[in-house]
Short mmCIF file of C-alpha atoms in Angstrom, two decimals:
data_model
loop_
_atom_site.label_atom_id
_atom_site.label_comp_id
_atom_site.label_asym_id
_atom_site.label_seq_id
_atom_site.Cartn_x
_atom_site.Cartn_y
_atom_site.Cartn_z
CA UNK A 1 0.00 0.00 0.00
CA UNK A 2 1.22 3.48 -0.88
CA UNK A 3 2.12 5.68 2.09
CA UNK A 4 -0.58 8.31 2.53
CA UNK A 5 0.66 11.62 1.12
CA UNK A 6 0.33 14.60 3.45
CA UNK A 7 -3.04 16.17 2.63
CA UNK A 8 -1.51 19.53 1.82
CA UNK A 9 -4.49 20.84 -0.16
CA UNK A 10 -7.68 20.23 1.80
CA UNK A 11 -10.31 22.60 0.39
CA UNK A 12 -12.28 22.65 3.63
CA UNK A 13 -9.17 24.14 5.22
CA UNK A 14 -8.56 26.67 2.46
CA UNK A 15 -9.30 29.63 4.76
CA UNK A 16 -7.28 28.41 7.72
CA UNK A 17 -3.62 29.32 8.12
CA UNK A 18 -2.25 26.82 10.58
CA UNK A 19 -0.94 23.31 11.09
CA UNK A 20 -0.91 21.08 8.02
CA UNK A 21 -0.40 17.32 8.52
CA UNK A 22 3.04 16.23 7.34
CA UNK A 23 4.73 19.59 7.94
CA UNK A 24 6.38 21.30 10.91
CA UNK A 25 4.27 24.09 12.52
CA UNK A 26 5.74 27.10 10.69
CA UNK A 27 6.15 25.24 7.41
CA UNK A 28 2.47 24.24 7.72
CA UNK A 29 1.51 27.90 7.94
CA UNK A 30 3.65 28.70 4.92
CA UNK A 31 2.12 25.78 2.99
CA UNK A 32 -1.39 27.01 3.93
CA UNK A 33 -0.62 30.32 2.27
CA UNK A 34 1.04 28.72 -0.76
CA UNK A 35 -2.05 26.51 -1.19
CA UNK A 36 -4.46 29.40 -1.11
CA UNK A 37 -2.35 31.42 -3.53
CA UNK A 38 -2.21 28.49 -5.95
CA UNK A 39 -5.94 27.85 -5.62
CA UNK A 40 -6.64 31.42 -6.72
CA UNK A 41 -4.12 31.28 -9.58
CA UNK A 42 -5.79 28.16 -10.95
CA UNK A 43 -9.24 29.75 -10.54
CA UNK A 44 -8.04 32.80 -12.46
CA UNK A 45 -7.18 30.71 -15.54
CA UNK A 46 -10.03 28.20 -15.45
CA UNK A 47 -11.51 27.47 -18.87
CA UNK A 48 -8.95 29.48 -20.86
CA UNK A 49 -8.14 28.29 -24.39
CA UNK A 50 -4.73 28.57 -26.09
CA UNK A 51 -5.82 31.81 -27.82
CA UNK A 52 -6.50 33.37 -24.42
CA UNK A 53 -3.30 31.99 -22.91
CA UNK A 54 -1.32 33.44 -25.85
CA UNK A 55 -3.13 36.80 -25.85
CA UNK A 56 -0.70 39.76 -25.90
CA UNK A 57 -2.37 42.96 -24.77
CA UNK A 58 0.37 45.14 -26.28
CA UNK A 59 3.94 44.82 -27.47
CA UNK A 60 5.32 44.92 -23.91
CA UNK A 61 2.78 42.57 -22.34
CA UNK A 62 3.38 39.07 -21.10
CA UNK A 63 0.81 36.44 -22.04
CA UNK A 64 -1.11 34.58 -19.35
CA UNK A 65 0.70 31.41 -20.46
CA UNK A 66 4.06 33.08 -19.96
CA UNK A 67 3.01 34.31 -16.52
CA UNK A 68 1.92 30.79 -15.52
CA UNK A 69 5.26 29.46 -16.72
CA UNK A 70 7.01 32.22 -14.78
CA UNK A 71 5.25 31.18 -11.57
CA UNK A 72 6.52 27.62 -12.03
CA UNK A 73 10.00 28.81 -13.04
CA UNK A 74 10.41 31.02 -9.96
CA UNK A 75 9.47 28.04 -7.79
CA UNK A 76 12.08 25.87 -9.56
CA UNK A 77 14.73 28.56 -9.03
CA UNK A 78 13.97 28.76 -5.29
CA UNK A 79 13.99 24.96 -5.00
CA UNK A 80 17.56 25.01 -6.32
CA UNK A 81 18.52 27.97 -4.13
CA UNK A 82 16.99 26.92 -0.82
CA UNK A 83 17.02 23.10 -0.99
CA UNK A 84 20.32 22.66 -2.82
CA UNK A 85 22.17 25.98 -2.30
CA UNK A 86 22.85 26.42 -5.99
CA UNK A 87 21.71 28.37 -9.04
CA UNK A 88 19.83 26.73 -11.90
CA UNK A 89 22.15 24.66 -14.09
CA UNK A 90 22.43 24.86 -17.86
CA UNK A 91 19.73 22.24 -18.53
CA UNK A 92 17.32 23.90 -16.13
CA UNK A 93 18.01 27.30 -17.67
CA UNK A 94 17.27 25.85 -21.11
CA UNK A 95 13.90 24.66 -19.79
CA UNK A 96 12.98 27.63 -17.59
CA UNK A 97 15.08 30.60 -18.74
CA UNK A 98 12.47 32.20 -21.01
CA UNK A 99 9.79 31.84 -18.32
CA UNK A 100 12.08 33.27 -15.64
CA UNK A 101 13.04 36.30 -17.75
CA UNK A 102 9.63 36.95 -19.36
CA UNK A 103 9.70 39.77 -21.96
CA UNK A 104 10.67 39.31 -25.62
CA UNK A 105 12.01 35.77 -25.41
CA UNK A 106 8.95 34.54 -23.50
CA UNK A 107 6.63 36.18 -26.06
CA UNK A 108 8.48 34.29 -28.81
CA UNK A 109 8.93 30.90 -27.15
CA UNK A 110 6.01 30.34 -24.78
CA UNK A 111 2.86 29.92 -26.86
CA UNK A 112 0.56 27.43 -28.54
CA UNK A 113 -0.12 25.33 -25.43
CA UNK A 114 -3.33 24.16 -23.83
CA UNK A 115 -4.02 25.09 -20.22
CA UNK A 116 -3.13 21.59 -19.01
CA UNK A 117 0.44 22.10 -20.26
CA UNK A 118 0.85 24.92 -17.75
CA UNK A 119 -1.15 23.44 -14.88
CA UNK A 120 0.64 20.09 -15.10
CA UNK A 121 4.01 21.80 -14.90
CA UNK A 122 2.82 23.88 -11.96
CA UNK A 123 1.54 20.74 -10.24
CA UNK A 124 4.72 18.77 -10.89
CA UNK A 125 6.95 21.55 -9.53
CA UNK A 126 4.70 22.05 -6.51
CA UNK A 127 4.75 18.33 -5.65
CA UNK A 128 8.55 18.47 -5.52
CA UNK A 129 8.42 21.58 -3.30
CA UNK A 130 6.02 19.94 -0.85
CA UNK A 131 8.10 16.76 -0.72
CA UNK A 132 11.22 18.79 0.14
CA UNK A 133 9.42 21.02 2.65
CA UNK A 134 8.00 17.90 4.32
CA UNK A 135 11.56 16.70 5.01
CA UNK A 136 12.51 19.95 6.75
CA UNK A 137 11.61 21.67 10.01
CA UNK A 138 11.11 25.12 11.47
CA UNK A 139 14.84 25.52 12.17
CA UNK A 140 15.52 25.27 8.45
CA UNK A 141 12.81 27.85 7.75
CA UNK A 142 14.63 30.31 10.04
CA UNK A 143 18.08 29.77 8.48
CA UNK A 144 19.49 33.01 7.11
CA UNK A 145 21.85 33.77 4.26
CA UNK A 146 22.94 36.98 2.47
CA UNK A 147 20.34 37.91 -0.15
CA UNK A 148 19.30 40.97 -2.16
CA UNK A 149 21.73 43.84 -1.57
CA UNK A 150 23.64 41.66 0.89
CA UNK A 151 20.83 41.87 3.46
CA UNK A 152 20.03 38.67 5.35
CA UNK A 153 17.00 36.65 4.22
CA UNK A 154 15.70 33.50 5.84
CA UNK A 155 14.14 30.55 4.03
CA UNK A 156 10.71 31.63 5.28
CA UNK A 157 11.14 34.91 3.40
CA UNK A 158 12.37 33.19 0.25
CA UNK A 159 9.29 30.94 0.09
CA UNK A 160 7.06 33.85 1.04
CA UNK A 161 8.58 35.65 -1.92
CA UNK A 162 7.75 32.71 -4.21
CA UNK A 163 4.05 32.97 -3.36
CA UNK A 164 3.97 36.77 -3.18
CA UNK A 165 5.39 36.92 -6.69
CA UNK A 166 2.70 34.44 -7.76
CA UNK A 167 -0.01 36.63 -6.20
CA UNK A 168 1.33 39.70 -7.97
CA UNK A 169 1.16 37.93 -11.32
CA UNK A 170 -2.25 36.48 -10.45
CA UNK A 171 -3.43 40.09 -10.20
CA UNK A 172 -2.09 40.70 -13.71
CA UNK A 173 -3.63 37.44 -14.96
CA UNK A 174 -7.07 38.50 -13.65
CA UNK A 175 -6.71 41.82 -15.47
CA UNK A 176 -5.52 40.16 -18.70
CA UNK A 177 -8.16 37.41 -18.56
CA UNK A 178 -11.00 39.92 -18.98
CA UNK A 179 -9.30 41.57 -21.96
CA UNK A 180 -8.29 38.23 -23.53
CA UNK A 181 -11.83 36.88 -23.31
CA UNK A 182 -13.25 40.12 -24.74
CA UNK A 183 -10.70 40.08 -27.59
CA UNK A 184 -11.05 36.46 -28.66
CA UNK B 1 9.09 60.51 27.31
CA UNK B 2 7.01 58.81 24.63
CA UNK B 3 6.82 55.02 24.94
CA UNK B 4 8.95 53.48 22.20
CA UNK B 5 6.68 52.25 19.40
CA UNK B 6 7.30 48.68 18.29
CA UNK B 7 9.75 48.92 15.42
CA UNK B 8 7.44 47.10 13.01
CA UNK B 9 9.20 48.31 9.85
CA UNK B 10 12.94 47.80 10.20
CA UNK B 11 14.35 47.83 6.66
CA UNK B 12 17.34 45.72 7.66
CA UNK B 13 14.85 43.01 8.57
CA UNK B 14 12.81 43.36 5.39
CA UNK B 15 13.79 39.89 4.16
CA UNK B 16 13.28 38.09 7.46
CA UNK B 17 9.94 36.53 8.35
CA UNK B 18 10.04 36.04 12.10
CA UNK B 19 9.68 37.64 15.49
CA UNK B 20 8.91 41.37 15.49
CA UNK B 21 9.32 43.30 18.77
CA UNK B 22 5.94 44.24 20.22
CA UNK B 23 4.01 41.35 18.66
CA UNK B 24 3.30 37.74 19.61
CA UNK B 25 5.32 35.15 17.62
CA UNK B 26 2.76 34.34 14.91
CA UNK B 27 1.50 37.91 14.66
CA UNK B 28 5.14 39.00 14.22
CA UNK B 29 5.44 36.65 11.22
CA UNK B 30 2.22 38.02 9.77
CA UNK B 31 3.43 41.61 10.33
CA UNK B 32 6.76 40.75 8.62
CA UNK B 33 4.83 39.74 5.51
CA UNK B 34 2.48 42.74 5.67
CA UNK B 35 5.53 45.02 5.95
CA UNK B 36 7.24 43.55 2.93
CA UNK B 37 4.04 43.71 0.87
CA UNK B 38 3.54 47.37 1.80
CA UNK B 39 7.18 48.19 1.08
CA UNK B 40 6.78 46.87 -2.47
CA UNK B 41 3.44 48.66 -2.99
CA UNK B 42 5.01 51.97 -2.01
CA UNK B 43 8.02 51.27 -4.25
CA UNK B 44 5.65 50.56 -7.15
CA UNK B 45 4.10 54.04 -6.95
CA UNK B 46 7.19 56.08 -6.09
CA UNK B 47 7.39 59.38 -7.96
CA UNK B 48 3.95 59.14 -9.60
CA UNK B 49 2.11 62.40 -10.34
CA UNK B 50 -1.67 62.89 -10.21
CA UNK B 51 -1.92 62.30 -13.98
CA UNK B 52 -0.32 58.87 -13.55
CA UNK B 53 -2.41 58.05 -10.50
CA UNK B 54 -5.57 58.97 -12.45
CA UNK B 55 -4.53 57.14 -15.65
CA UNK B 56 -7.28 54.87 -16.98
CA UNK B 57 -5.92 52.29 -19.38
CA UNK B 58 -9.35 51.53 -20.82
CA UNK B 59 -13.01 51.99 -19.91
CA UNK B 60 -12.96 49.00 -17.53
CA UNK B 61 -9.64 49.78 -15.85
CA UNK B 62 -9.09 50.98 -12.33
CA UNK B 63 -6.63 53.81 -11.82
CA UNK B 64 -3.54 53.34 -9.67
CA UNK B 65 -5.04 55.86 -7.24
CA UNK B 66 -8.22 53.82 -6.95
CA UNK B 67 -6.18 50.64 -6.38
CA UNK B 68 -4.18 52.32 -3.61
CA UNK B 69 -7.44 53.48 -2.02
CA UNK B 70 -8.80 49.95 -2.38
CA UNK B 71 -5.82 48.52 -0.50
CA UNK B 72 -6.50 50.91 2.39
CA UNK B 73 -10.27 50.27 2.25
CA UNK B 74 -9.89 46.49 2.42
CA UNK B 75 -7.68 46.92 5.48
CA UNK B 76 -10.32 49.16 7.12
CA UNK B 77 -13.03 46.58 6.39
CA UNK B 78 -10.98 43.79 7.99
CA UNK B 79 -10.21 45.97 11.00
CA UNK B 80 -13.94 46.29 11.58
CA UNK B 81 -14.56 42.60 10.92
CA UNK B 82 -11.75 41.05 12.93
CA UNK B 83 -11.13 43.61 15.72
CA UNK B 84 -14.75 44.66 16.30
CA UNK B 85 -16.83 41.82 14.78
CA UNK B 86 -18.90 44.19 12.68
CA UNK B 87 -19.36 45.45 9.12
CA UNK B 88 -18.41 48.97 8.08
CA UNK B 89 -20.96 51.52 9.31
CA UNK B 90 -22.65 54.19 7.21
CA UNK B 91 -19.97 56.83 7.79
CA UNK B 92 -17.17 54.40 6.97
CA UNK B 93 -19.00 53.26 3.83
CA UNK B 94 -19.34 56.89 2.75
CA UNK B 95 -15.57 57.25 3.10
CA UNK B 96 -14.46 53.89 1.76
CA UNK B 97 -17.32 52.48 -0.34
CA UNK B 98 -16.09 53.63 -3.74
CA UNK B 99 -12.58 52.35 -2.99
CA UNK B 100 -13.93 49.01 -1.75
CA UNK B 101 -16.12 48.46 -4.81
CA UNK B 102 -13.75 49.90 -7.46
CA UNK B 103 -15.29 50.04 -10.98
CA UNK B 104 -17.45 52.89 -12.26
CA UNK B 105 -17.95 54.75 -8.99
CA UNK B 106 -14.24 54.65 -8.15
CA UNK B 107 -13.39 55.95 -11.65
CA UNK B 108 -15.74 58.87 -11.06
CA UNK B 109 -14.92 59.71 -7.43
CA UNK B 110 -11.28 58.82 -6.82
CA UNK B 111 -9.11 61.22 -8.82
CA UNK B 112 -7.20 64.46 -8.70
CA UNK B 113 -5.04 63.61 -5.69
CA UNK B 114 -1.31 63.74 -5.14
CA UNK B 115 0.49 60.56 -4.13
CA UNK B 116 0.77 61.72 -0.51
CA UNK B 117 -3.04 61.69 -0.24
CA UNK B 118 -2.99 57.93 -0.83
CA UNK B 119 0.17 57.09 1.10
CA UNK B 120 -0.91 59.06 4.16
CA UNK B 121 -4.23 57.21 4.25
CA UNK B 122 -2.42 53.91 3.85
CA UNK B 123 -0.05 54.84 6.67
CA UNK B 124 -2.84 56.00 8.97
CA UNK B 125 -4.84 52.82 8.46
CA UNK B 126 -1.78 50.64 8.91
CA UNK B 127 -0.83 52.35 12.18
CA UNK B 128 -4.26 51.45 13.56
CA UNK B 129 -3.88 47.86 12.40
CA UNK B 130 -0.49 47.50 14.06
CA UNK B 131 -1.77 49.05 17.30
CA UNK B 132 -4.66 46.55 17.41
CA UNK B 133 -2.48 43.57 16.45
CA UNK B 134 -0.01 44.56 19.16
CA UNK B 135 -2.77 44.17 21.75
CA UNK B 136 -3.58 40.61 20.64
CA UNK B 137 -1.85 37.24 20.79
CA UNK B 138 -1.47 34.06 18.81
CA UNK B 139 -4.68 32.58 20.29
CA UNK B 140 -6.64 35.41 18.70
CA UNK B 141 -4.91 34.79 15.37
CA UNK B 142 -6.15 31.19 15.46
CA UNK B 143 -9.77 32.08 16.30
CA UNK B 144 -12.15 30.77 13.66
CA UNK B 145 -15.51 32.00 12.40
CA UNK B 146 -17.72 31.10 9.41
CA UNK B 147 -16.52 32.94 6.32
CA UNK B 148 -16.88 32.70 2.52
CA UNK B 149 -19.35 29.98 1.60
CA UNK B 150 -19.78 29.19 5.30
CA UNK B 151 -16.32 27.63 5.51
CA UNK B 152 -14.30 28.39 8.64
CA UNK B 153 -11.63 31.07 8.41
CA UNK B 154 -9.26 32.10 11.17
CA UNK B 155 -7.98 35.62 11.81
CA UNK B 156 -4.61 34.60 10.40
CA UNK B 157 -6.29 33.84 7.08
CA UNK B 158 -8.26 37.09 7.11
CA UNK B 159 -5.12 39.20 7.56
CA UNK B 160 -3.24 37.04 5.07
CA UNK B 161 -6.07 37.83 2.67
CA UNK B 162 -5.62 41.58 3.30
CA UNK B 163 -2.00 41.44 2.20
CA UNK B 164 -2.53 38.89 -0.58
CA UNK B 165 -5.15 41.18 -2.11
CA UNK B 166 -2.66 44.05 -1.83
CA UNK B 167 -0.01 41.97 -3.61
CA UNK B 168 -2.44 41.10 -6.38
CA UNK B 169 -3.21 44.78 -6.95
CA UNK B 170 0.47 45.66 -6.66
CA UNK B 171 0.98 43.39 -9.66
CA UNK B 172 -1.65 45.39 -11.53
CA UNK B 173 -0.11 48.67 -10.35
CA UNK B 174 3.30 47.65 -11.70
CA UNK B 175 1.70 46.83 -15.06
CA UNK B 176 -0.28 50.09 -15.13
CA UNK B 177 2.67 52.20 -13.99
CA UNK B 178 4.63 51.42 -17.15
CA UNK B 179 1.67 52.33 -19.38
CA UNK B 180 0.77 55.43 -17.36
CA UNK B 181 4.34 56.77 -17.57
CA UNK B 182 4.48 56.03 -21.30
CA UNK B 183 1.11 57.75 -21.88
CA UNK B 184 1.73 60.91 -19.89
#
């Protein structure tokens, strides 16, 4: 019999920030927030077709598809940084570089996909994050290292940043969704 | 001598989620995240003139000024809900209703102000939030009540929602800022 996976995404607990089975107390709180953020990102793109996911509002805009890829790419980058203390390697940059950078290259390379392409990648990356977080404890979350501008950041901040960046782009996705649906 | 206010916004601790002097342990973590979110919102609007704050990208768009007012209004609404277990009263709705609802009424009513009008309101509202949070403890943060769709939400979630909504609109503000500066 398969070991029961920690029930990290229990919809009846969507509005509770607190303990999550399978995680240390503070990591559970972090995971609660990551879950809610992801829930709203997925809601924001529900039912979108490739033409909506590829929609470019103007020449400087990112598509919704590119923003979804960016959310996954940022998570991959912070997996490498916080779980393995390294930058993305050449293979990972080949896979995620355009999504990380957004802009011109993302407009050129990230297009023509169905929604499931993006959501499956998000789900796959998230499963790896939860598996790694489940092996760690609150002490790890509090570990500090020099970060932006040489100021100290702890792992709690770094994973907060992963979901706060997602929420920021979710705001843009909600805005773009209305225009993409009206346009096509 | 004035009592020393809890140093809730220490820029050297901007990338640390953890204890904050003057707050209980979990409330300190929440305040750390609220601080960072606010720091990035204020950065996103730095230097904007009334014409940028009033910029309407299209007939359905909210202005940056309206979004800043919305961020403050949501915080006021959750102060009433979580600190005083009530909805906004008639006077508060007169002051904050347009900002809460956004859309047509906000486009009509919220305009013509300098940046300081918005940032001072944000600062005033935030000071009240921090004063109230400083009087409460982690038990209060965990208190649950029926919320959206009748599902239980705790106070931690409600204040998480206040800053996650801010982050979502900050994403829109960053997008609008580029267009507003290019247009005017």
